[in-house]
Short mmCIF file of C-alpha atoms in Angstrom, two decimals:
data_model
loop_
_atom_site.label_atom_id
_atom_site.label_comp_id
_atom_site.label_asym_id
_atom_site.label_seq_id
_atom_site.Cartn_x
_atom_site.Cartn_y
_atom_site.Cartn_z
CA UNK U 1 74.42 -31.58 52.13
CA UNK U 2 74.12 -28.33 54.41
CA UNK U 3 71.76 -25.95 54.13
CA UNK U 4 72.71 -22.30 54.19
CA UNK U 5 70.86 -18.66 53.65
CA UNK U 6 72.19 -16.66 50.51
CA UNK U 7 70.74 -13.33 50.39
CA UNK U 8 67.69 -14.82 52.42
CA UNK U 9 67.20 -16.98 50.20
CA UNK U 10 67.75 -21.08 51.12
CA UNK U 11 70.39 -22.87 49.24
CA UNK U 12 71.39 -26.41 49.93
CA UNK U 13 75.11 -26.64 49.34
CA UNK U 14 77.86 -30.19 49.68
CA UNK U 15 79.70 -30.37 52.67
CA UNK U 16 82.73 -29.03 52.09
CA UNK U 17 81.77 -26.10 49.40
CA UNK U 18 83.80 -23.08 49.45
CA UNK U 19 82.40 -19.26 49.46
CA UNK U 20 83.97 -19.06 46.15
CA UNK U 21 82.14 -22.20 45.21
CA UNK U 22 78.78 -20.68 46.41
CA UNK U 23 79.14 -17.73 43.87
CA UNK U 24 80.21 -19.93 41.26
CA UNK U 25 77.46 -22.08 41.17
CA UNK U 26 75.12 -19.31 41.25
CA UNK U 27 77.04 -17.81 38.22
CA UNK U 28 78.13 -14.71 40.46
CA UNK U 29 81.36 -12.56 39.05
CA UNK U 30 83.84 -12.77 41.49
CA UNK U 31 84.98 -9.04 40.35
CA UNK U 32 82.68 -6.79 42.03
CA UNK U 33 81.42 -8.24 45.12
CA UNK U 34 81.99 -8.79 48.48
CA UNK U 35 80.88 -11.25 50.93
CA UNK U 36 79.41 -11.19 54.04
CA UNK U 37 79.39 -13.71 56.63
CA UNK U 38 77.50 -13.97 59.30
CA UNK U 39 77.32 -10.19 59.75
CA UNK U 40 81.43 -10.27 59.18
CA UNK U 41 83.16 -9.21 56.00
CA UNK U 42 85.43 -11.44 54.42
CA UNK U 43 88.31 -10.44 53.11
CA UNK U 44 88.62 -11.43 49.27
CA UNK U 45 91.62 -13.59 50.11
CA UNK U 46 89.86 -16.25 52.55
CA UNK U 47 86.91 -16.89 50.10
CA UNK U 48 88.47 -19.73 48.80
CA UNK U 49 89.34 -21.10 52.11
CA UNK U 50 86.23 -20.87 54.50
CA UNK U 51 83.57 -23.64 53.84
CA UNK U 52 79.49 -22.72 54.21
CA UNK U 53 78.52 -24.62 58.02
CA UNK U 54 75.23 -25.26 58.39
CA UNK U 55 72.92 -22.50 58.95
CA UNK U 56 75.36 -19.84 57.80
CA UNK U 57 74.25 -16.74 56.60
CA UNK U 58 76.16 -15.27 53.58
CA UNK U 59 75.30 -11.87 51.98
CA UNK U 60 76.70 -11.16 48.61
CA UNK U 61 77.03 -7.33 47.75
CA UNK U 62 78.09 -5.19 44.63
CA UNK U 63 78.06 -1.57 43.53
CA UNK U 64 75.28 0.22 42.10
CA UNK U 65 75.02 4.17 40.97
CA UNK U 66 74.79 6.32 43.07
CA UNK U 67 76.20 9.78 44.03
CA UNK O 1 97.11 19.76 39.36
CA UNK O 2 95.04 18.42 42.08
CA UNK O 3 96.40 16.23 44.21
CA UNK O 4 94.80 14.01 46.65
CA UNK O 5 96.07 11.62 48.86
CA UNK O 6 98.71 10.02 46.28
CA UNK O 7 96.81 10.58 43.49
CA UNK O 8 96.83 13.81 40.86
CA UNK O 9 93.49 14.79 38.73
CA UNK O 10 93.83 16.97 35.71
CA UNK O 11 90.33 17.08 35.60
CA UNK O 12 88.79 19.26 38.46
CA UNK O 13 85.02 17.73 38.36
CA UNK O 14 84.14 14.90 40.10
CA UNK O 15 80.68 13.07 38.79
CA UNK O 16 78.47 10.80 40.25
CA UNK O 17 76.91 7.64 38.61
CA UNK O 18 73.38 7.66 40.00
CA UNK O 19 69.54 8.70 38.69
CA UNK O 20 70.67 8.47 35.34
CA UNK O 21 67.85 7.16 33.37
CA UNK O 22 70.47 3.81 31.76
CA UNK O 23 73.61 3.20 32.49
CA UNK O 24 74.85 4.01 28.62
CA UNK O 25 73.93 7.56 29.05
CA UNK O 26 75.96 7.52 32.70
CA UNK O 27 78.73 6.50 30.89
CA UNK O 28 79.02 8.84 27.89
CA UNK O 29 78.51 11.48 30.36
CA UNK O 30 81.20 10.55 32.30
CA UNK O 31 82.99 10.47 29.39
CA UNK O 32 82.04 13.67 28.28
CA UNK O 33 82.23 15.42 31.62
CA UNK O 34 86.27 14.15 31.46
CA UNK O 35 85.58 13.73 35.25
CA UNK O 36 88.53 11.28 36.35
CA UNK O 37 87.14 10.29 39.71
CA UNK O 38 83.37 9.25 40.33
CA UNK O 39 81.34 7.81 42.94
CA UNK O 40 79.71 4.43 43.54
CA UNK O 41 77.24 3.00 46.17
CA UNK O 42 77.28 -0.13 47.73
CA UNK O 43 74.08 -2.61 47.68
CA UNK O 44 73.24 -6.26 48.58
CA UNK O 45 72.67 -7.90 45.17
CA UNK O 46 69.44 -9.18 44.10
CA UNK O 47 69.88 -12.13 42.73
CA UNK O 48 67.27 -12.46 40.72
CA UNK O 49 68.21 -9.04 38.42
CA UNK O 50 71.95 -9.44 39.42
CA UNK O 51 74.11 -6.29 39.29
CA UNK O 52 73.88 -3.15 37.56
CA UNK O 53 76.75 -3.86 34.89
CA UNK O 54 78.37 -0.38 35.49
CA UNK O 55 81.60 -1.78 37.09
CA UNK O 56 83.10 -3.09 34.26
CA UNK O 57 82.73 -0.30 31.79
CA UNK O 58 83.68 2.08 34.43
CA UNK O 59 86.93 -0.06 35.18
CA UNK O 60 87.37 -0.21 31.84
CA UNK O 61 87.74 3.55 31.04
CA UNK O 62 90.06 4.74 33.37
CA UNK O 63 88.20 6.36 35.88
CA UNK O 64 89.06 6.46 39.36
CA UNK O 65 86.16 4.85 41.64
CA UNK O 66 85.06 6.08 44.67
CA UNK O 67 82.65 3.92 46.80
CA UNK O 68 80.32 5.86 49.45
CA UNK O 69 78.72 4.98 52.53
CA UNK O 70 75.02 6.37 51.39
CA UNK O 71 72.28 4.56 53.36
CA UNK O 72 74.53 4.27 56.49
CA UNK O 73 72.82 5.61 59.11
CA UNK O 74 75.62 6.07 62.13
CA UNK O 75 79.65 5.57 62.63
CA UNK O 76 79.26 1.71 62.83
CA UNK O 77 77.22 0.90 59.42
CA UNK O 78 79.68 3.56 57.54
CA UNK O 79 82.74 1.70 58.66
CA UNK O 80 81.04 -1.39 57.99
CA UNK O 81 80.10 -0.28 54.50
CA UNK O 82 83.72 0.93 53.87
CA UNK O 83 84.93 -2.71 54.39
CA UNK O 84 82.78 -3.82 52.22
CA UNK O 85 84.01 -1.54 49.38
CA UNK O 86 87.81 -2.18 49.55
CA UNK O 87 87.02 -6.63 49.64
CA UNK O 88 84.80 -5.54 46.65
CA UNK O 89 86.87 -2.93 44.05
CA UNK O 90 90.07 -3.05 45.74
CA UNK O 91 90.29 0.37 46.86
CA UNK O 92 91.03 1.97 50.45
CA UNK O 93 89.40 4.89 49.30
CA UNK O 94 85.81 5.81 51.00
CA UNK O 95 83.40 9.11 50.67
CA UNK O 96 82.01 8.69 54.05
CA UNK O 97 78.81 10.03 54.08
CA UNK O 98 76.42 9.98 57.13
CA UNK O 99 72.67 11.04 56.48
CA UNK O 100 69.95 9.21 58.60
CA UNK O 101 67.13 11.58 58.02
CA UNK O 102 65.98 10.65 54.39
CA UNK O 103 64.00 14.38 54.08
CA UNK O 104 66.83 16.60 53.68
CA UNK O 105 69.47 13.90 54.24
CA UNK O 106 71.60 16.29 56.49
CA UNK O 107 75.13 14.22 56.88
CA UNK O 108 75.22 13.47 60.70
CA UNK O 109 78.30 15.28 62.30
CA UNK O 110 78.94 13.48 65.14
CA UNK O 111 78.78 10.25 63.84
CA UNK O 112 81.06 11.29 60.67
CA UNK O 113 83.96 12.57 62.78
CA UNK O 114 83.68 9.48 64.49
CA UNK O 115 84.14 7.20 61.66
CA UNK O 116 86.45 9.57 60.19
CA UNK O 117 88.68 8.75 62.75
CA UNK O 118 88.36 5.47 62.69
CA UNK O 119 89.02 4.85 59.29
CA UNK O 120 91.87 7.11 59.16
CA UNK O 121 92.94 4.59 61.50
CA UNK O 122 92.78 1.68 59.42
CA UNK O 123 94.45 3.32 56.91
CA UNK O 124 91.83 4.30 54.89
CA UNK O 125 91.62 7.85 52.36
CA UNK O 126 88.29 9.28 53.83
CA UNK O 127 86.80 12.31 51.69
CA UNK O 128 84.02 13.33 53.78
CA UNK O 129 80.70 14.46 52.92
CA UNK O 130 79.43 17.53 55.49
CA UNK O 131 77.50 20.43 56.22
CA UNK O 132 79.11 23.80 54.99
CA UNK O 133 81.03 23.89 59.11
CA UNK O 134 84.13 25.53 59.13
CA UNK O 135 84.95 24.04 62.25
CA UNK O 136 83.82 20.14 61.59
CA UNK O 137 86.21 20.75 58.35
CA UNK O 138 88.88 21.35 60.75
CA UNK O 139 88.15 18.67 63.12
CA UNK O 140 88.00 16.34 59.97
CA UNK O 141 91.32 17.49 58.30
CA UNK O 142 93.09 17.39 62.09
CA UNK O 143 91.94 13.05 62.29
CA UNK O 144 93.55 12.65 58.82
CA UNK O 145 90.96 12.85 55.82
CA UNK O 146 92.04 13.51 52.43
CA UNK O 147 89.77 16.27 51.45
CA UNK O 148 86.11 17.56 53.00
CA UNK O 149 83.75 17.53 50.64
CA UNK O 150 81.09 20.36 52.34
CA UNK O 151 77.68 20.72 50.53
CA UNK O 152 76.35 23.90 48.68
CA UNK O 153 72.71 22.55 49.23
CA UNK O 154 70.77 19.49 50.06
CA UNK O 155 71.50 16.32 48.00
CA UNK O 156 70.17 16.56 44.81
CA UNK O 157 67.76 19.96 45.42
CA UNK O 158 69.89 21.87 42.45
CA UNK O 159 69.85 24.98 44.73
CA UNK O 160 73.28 25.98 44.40
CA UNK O 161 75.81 27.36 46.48
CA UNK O 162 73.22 28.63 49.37
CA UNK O 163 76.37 27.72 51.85
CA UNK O 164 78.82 30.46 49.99
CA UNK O 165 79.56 32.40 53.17
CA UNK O 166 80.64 29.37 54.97
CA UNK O 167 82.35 27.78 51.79
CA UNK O 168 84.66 30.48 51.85
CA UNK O 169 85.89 30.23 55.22
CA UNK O 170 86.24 26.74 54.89
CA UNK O 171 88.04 27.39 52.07
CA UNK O 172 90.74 30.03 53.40
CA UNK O 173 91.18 27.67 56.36
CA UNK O 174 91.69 24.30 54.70
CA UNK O 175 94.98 22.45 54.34
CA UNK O 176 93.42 19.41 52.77
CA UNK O 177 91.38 19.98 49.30
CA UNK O 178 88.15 20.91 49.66
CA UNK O 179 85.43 19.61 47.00
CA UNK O 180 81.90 21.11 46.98
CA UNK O 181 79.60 18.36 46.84
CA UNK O 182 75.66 18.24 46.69
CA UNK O 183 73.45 21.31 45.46
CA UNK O 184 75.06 22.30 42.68
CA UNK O 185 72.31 22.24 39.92
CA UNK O 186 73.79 24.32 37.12
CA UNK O 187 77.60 25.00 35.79
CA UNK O 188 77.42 28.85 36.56
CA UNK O 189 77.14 27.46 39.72
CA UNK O 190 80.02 25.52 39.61
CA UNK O 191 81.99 27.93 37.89
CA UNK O 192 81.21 30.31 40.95
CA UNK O 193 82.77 27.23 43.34
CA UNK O 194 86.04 27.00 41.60
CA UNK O 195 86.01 31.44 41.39
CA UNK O 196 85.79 31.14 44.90
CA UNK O 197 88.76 28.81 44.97
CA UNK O 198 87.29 25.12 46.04
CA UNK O 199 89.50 22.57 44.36
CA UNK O 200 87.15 20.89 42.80
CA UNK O 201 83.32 20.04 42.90
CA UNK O 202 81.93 16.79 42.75
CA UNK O 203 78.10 16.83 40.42
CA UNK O 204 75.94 13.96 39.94
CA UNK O 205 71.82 14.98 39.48
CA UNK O 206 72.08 18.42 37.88
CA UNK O 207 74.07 15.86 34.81
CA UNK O 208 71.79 13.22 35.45
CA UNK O 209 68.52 14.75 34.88
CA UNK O 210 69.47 16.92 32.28
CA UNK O 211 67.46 16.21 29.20
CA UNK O 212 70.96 16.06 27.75
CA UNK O 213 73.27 14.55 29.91
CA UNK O 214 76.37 14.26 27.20
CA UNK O 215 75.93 18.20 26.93
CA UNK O 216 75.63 18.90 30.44
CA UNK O 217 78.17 16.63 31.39
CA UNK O 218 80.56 18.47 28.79
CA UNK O 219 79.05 21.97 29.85
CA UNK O 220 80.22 21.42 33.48
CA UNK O 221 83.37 20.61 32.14
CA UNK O 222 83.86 23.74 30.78
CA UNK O 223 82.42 25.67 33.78
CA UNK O 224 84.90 24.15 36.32
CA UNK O 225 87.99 24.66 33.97
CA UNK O 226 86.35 28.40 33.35
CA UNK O 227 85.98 29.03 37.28
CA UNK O 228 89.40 27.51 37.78
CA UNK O 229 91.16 29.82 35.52
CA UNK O 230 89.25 32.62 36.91
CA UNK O 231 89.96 32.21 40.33
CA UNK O 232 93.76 31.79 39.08
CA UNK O 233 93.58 34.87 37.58
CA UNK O 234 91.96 36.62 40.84
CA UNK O 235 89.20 38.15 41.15
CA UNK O 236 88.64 42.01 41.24
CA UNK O 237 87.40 43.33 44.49
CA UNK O 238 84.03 44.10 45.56
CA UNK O 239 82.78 47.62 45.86
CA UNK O 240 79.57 49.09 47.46
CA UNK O 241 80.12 51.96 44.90
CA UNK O 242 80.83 52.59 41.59
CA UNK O 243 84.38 52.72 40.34
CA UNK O 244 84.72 54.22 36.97
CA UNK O 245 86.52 52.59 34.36
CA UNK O 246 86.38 55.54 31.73
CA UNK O 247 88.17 59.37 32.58
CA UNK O 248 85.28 61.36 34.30
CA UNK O 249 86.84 64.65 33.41
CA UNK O 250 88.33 67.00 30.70
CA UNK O 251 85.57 65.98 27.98
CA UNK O 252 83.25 68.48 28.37
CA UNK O 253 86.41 71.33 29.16
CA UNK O 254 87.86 70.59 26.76
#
């Protein structure tokens, strides 16, 4: 297992768990969001393909109102 | 029909989604307000309320979505924020908007152009939010955004069009549409935007905090199709002194 921070919050995660996974199994829509990694975006199409390292830090943002 | 970047709008009012008291009454006032195109911020979700549960219904009806850059605070954080948007809805269009001084939230010149040009760059359709300046509105249009969008007033004050001079040059000079964002706080108001021939204004708090957003949203409708037409029509000139409209003589002479 590999620990990593979502949102600032700690999450322990298996070796080998995909961004995608990570939202998943916190019951995040994939519509909607977009990921940060490690002060990087990451483009929609390489969720599926990066796996969380140890210590990563992965921000999760959506939309909200506004003007 | 307005045309921006490759896409046309039949509806000349732009809306946007925030201060709305719930997100029901946003959306039947966007519905009302038969705005086609309206604007979005970006946030880092909390994850223990999760999202706001606008995008869907918003998706769902048609509109067009426009994600800002509010809350960036110089060139780098916009650009950064405008990345975010396109992995997130899918769209390569941004209203860049620049304010770092949360008092009167004044967009930051310098730092717009500069990420105005960058995201040009990257391909990006960049509708710029910007004081009234006739000559940053050039400089804007010349690194390749879509539209300016210069304000009336400060965000959310309702004060109107206290930039009108300026608007108007802006205006005659533009090649790109112009949209009048922020200030306006009542549709006479925007009526008296589209009179003085902006292509469209772009409205979020004076629907908002209406007591009747539906109504309001549907009353702006009205005003910008109204001002439109009117400007369309052309506008009689202005005169110092009166001009009459009846025969002043041969009554009386008979």
């Amino acid at each position: 297992m590999i620990n990593i921070l979502l949102n600032d919050e700690a999450v322990t995660v298996a070796v080998g768990t995909s961004l995608t996974q990570v939202l998943e199994r916190q019951t995040i829509a994939l519509n909607g969001v977009a990921l940060v990694l490690n002060a990087e975006v990451v483009p929609r199409s390489r969720w599926s393909h990066i796996m969380c390292q140890h210590d990563d830090k992965l921000e999760v943002f959506s939309v909200v109102a506004g003007g | 029909m307005l045309k921006i970047a490759d896409t046309e709008f039949s509806s000349r009012l732009f809306t946007g989604t925030g201060k709305f008291s719930q997100a029901s009454d946003m959306l039947a006032a966007v519905s009302a307000s038969q705005s086609q195109l309206v604007t979005l911020a970006v946030k880092r979700l909390d994850l223990k309320t999760g999202s706001d549960n606008i995008l869907q219904p918003l998706q769902g009806s048609g509109v067009k979505l426009l994600p800002n850059t509010a809350g960036a605070r110089n060139a780098k954080e916009a650009i950064f924020a405008a990345h975010l948007s396109r992995e997130m809805l899918g769209t390569n269009w941004i209203k860049l908007e620049i304010h770092p001084d949360p008092k009167y939230l004044m967009p930051d010149p310098i730092e717009t152009l500069a990420a105005a040009r960058i995201l040009c760059e990257q391909g990006y359709v960049v509708l710029p939010y910007v004081h009234a300046d006739p000559v940053l509105c050039r400089r804007l249009e010349e690194v390749g955004c879509a539209a300016v969008m210069p304000l009336g007033s400060p965000i959310g004050s309702n004060q109107g069009l206290v930039t009108e001079p300026f608007l108007k040059i802006i205006i005659e000079q533009s090649n790109v549409p112009v949209v009048i964002d922020a200030g306006i706080g009542a549709p006479s108001q925007a009526t008296r935007a589209m009179e003085l021939g902006a292509d469209a204004v772009l409205v979020n708090t004076a629907i908002a905090s209406s007591a009747d957003s539906v109504a309001m949203g549907r009353c702006f409708a009205q005003a910008v199709e109204t001002g439109r037409a009117a400007y369309l029509a052309g506008l009689g000139s202005v005169s110092k002194h009166a001009n009459n409209t009846s025969p002043l003589t041969g009554f009386l002479n008979g």
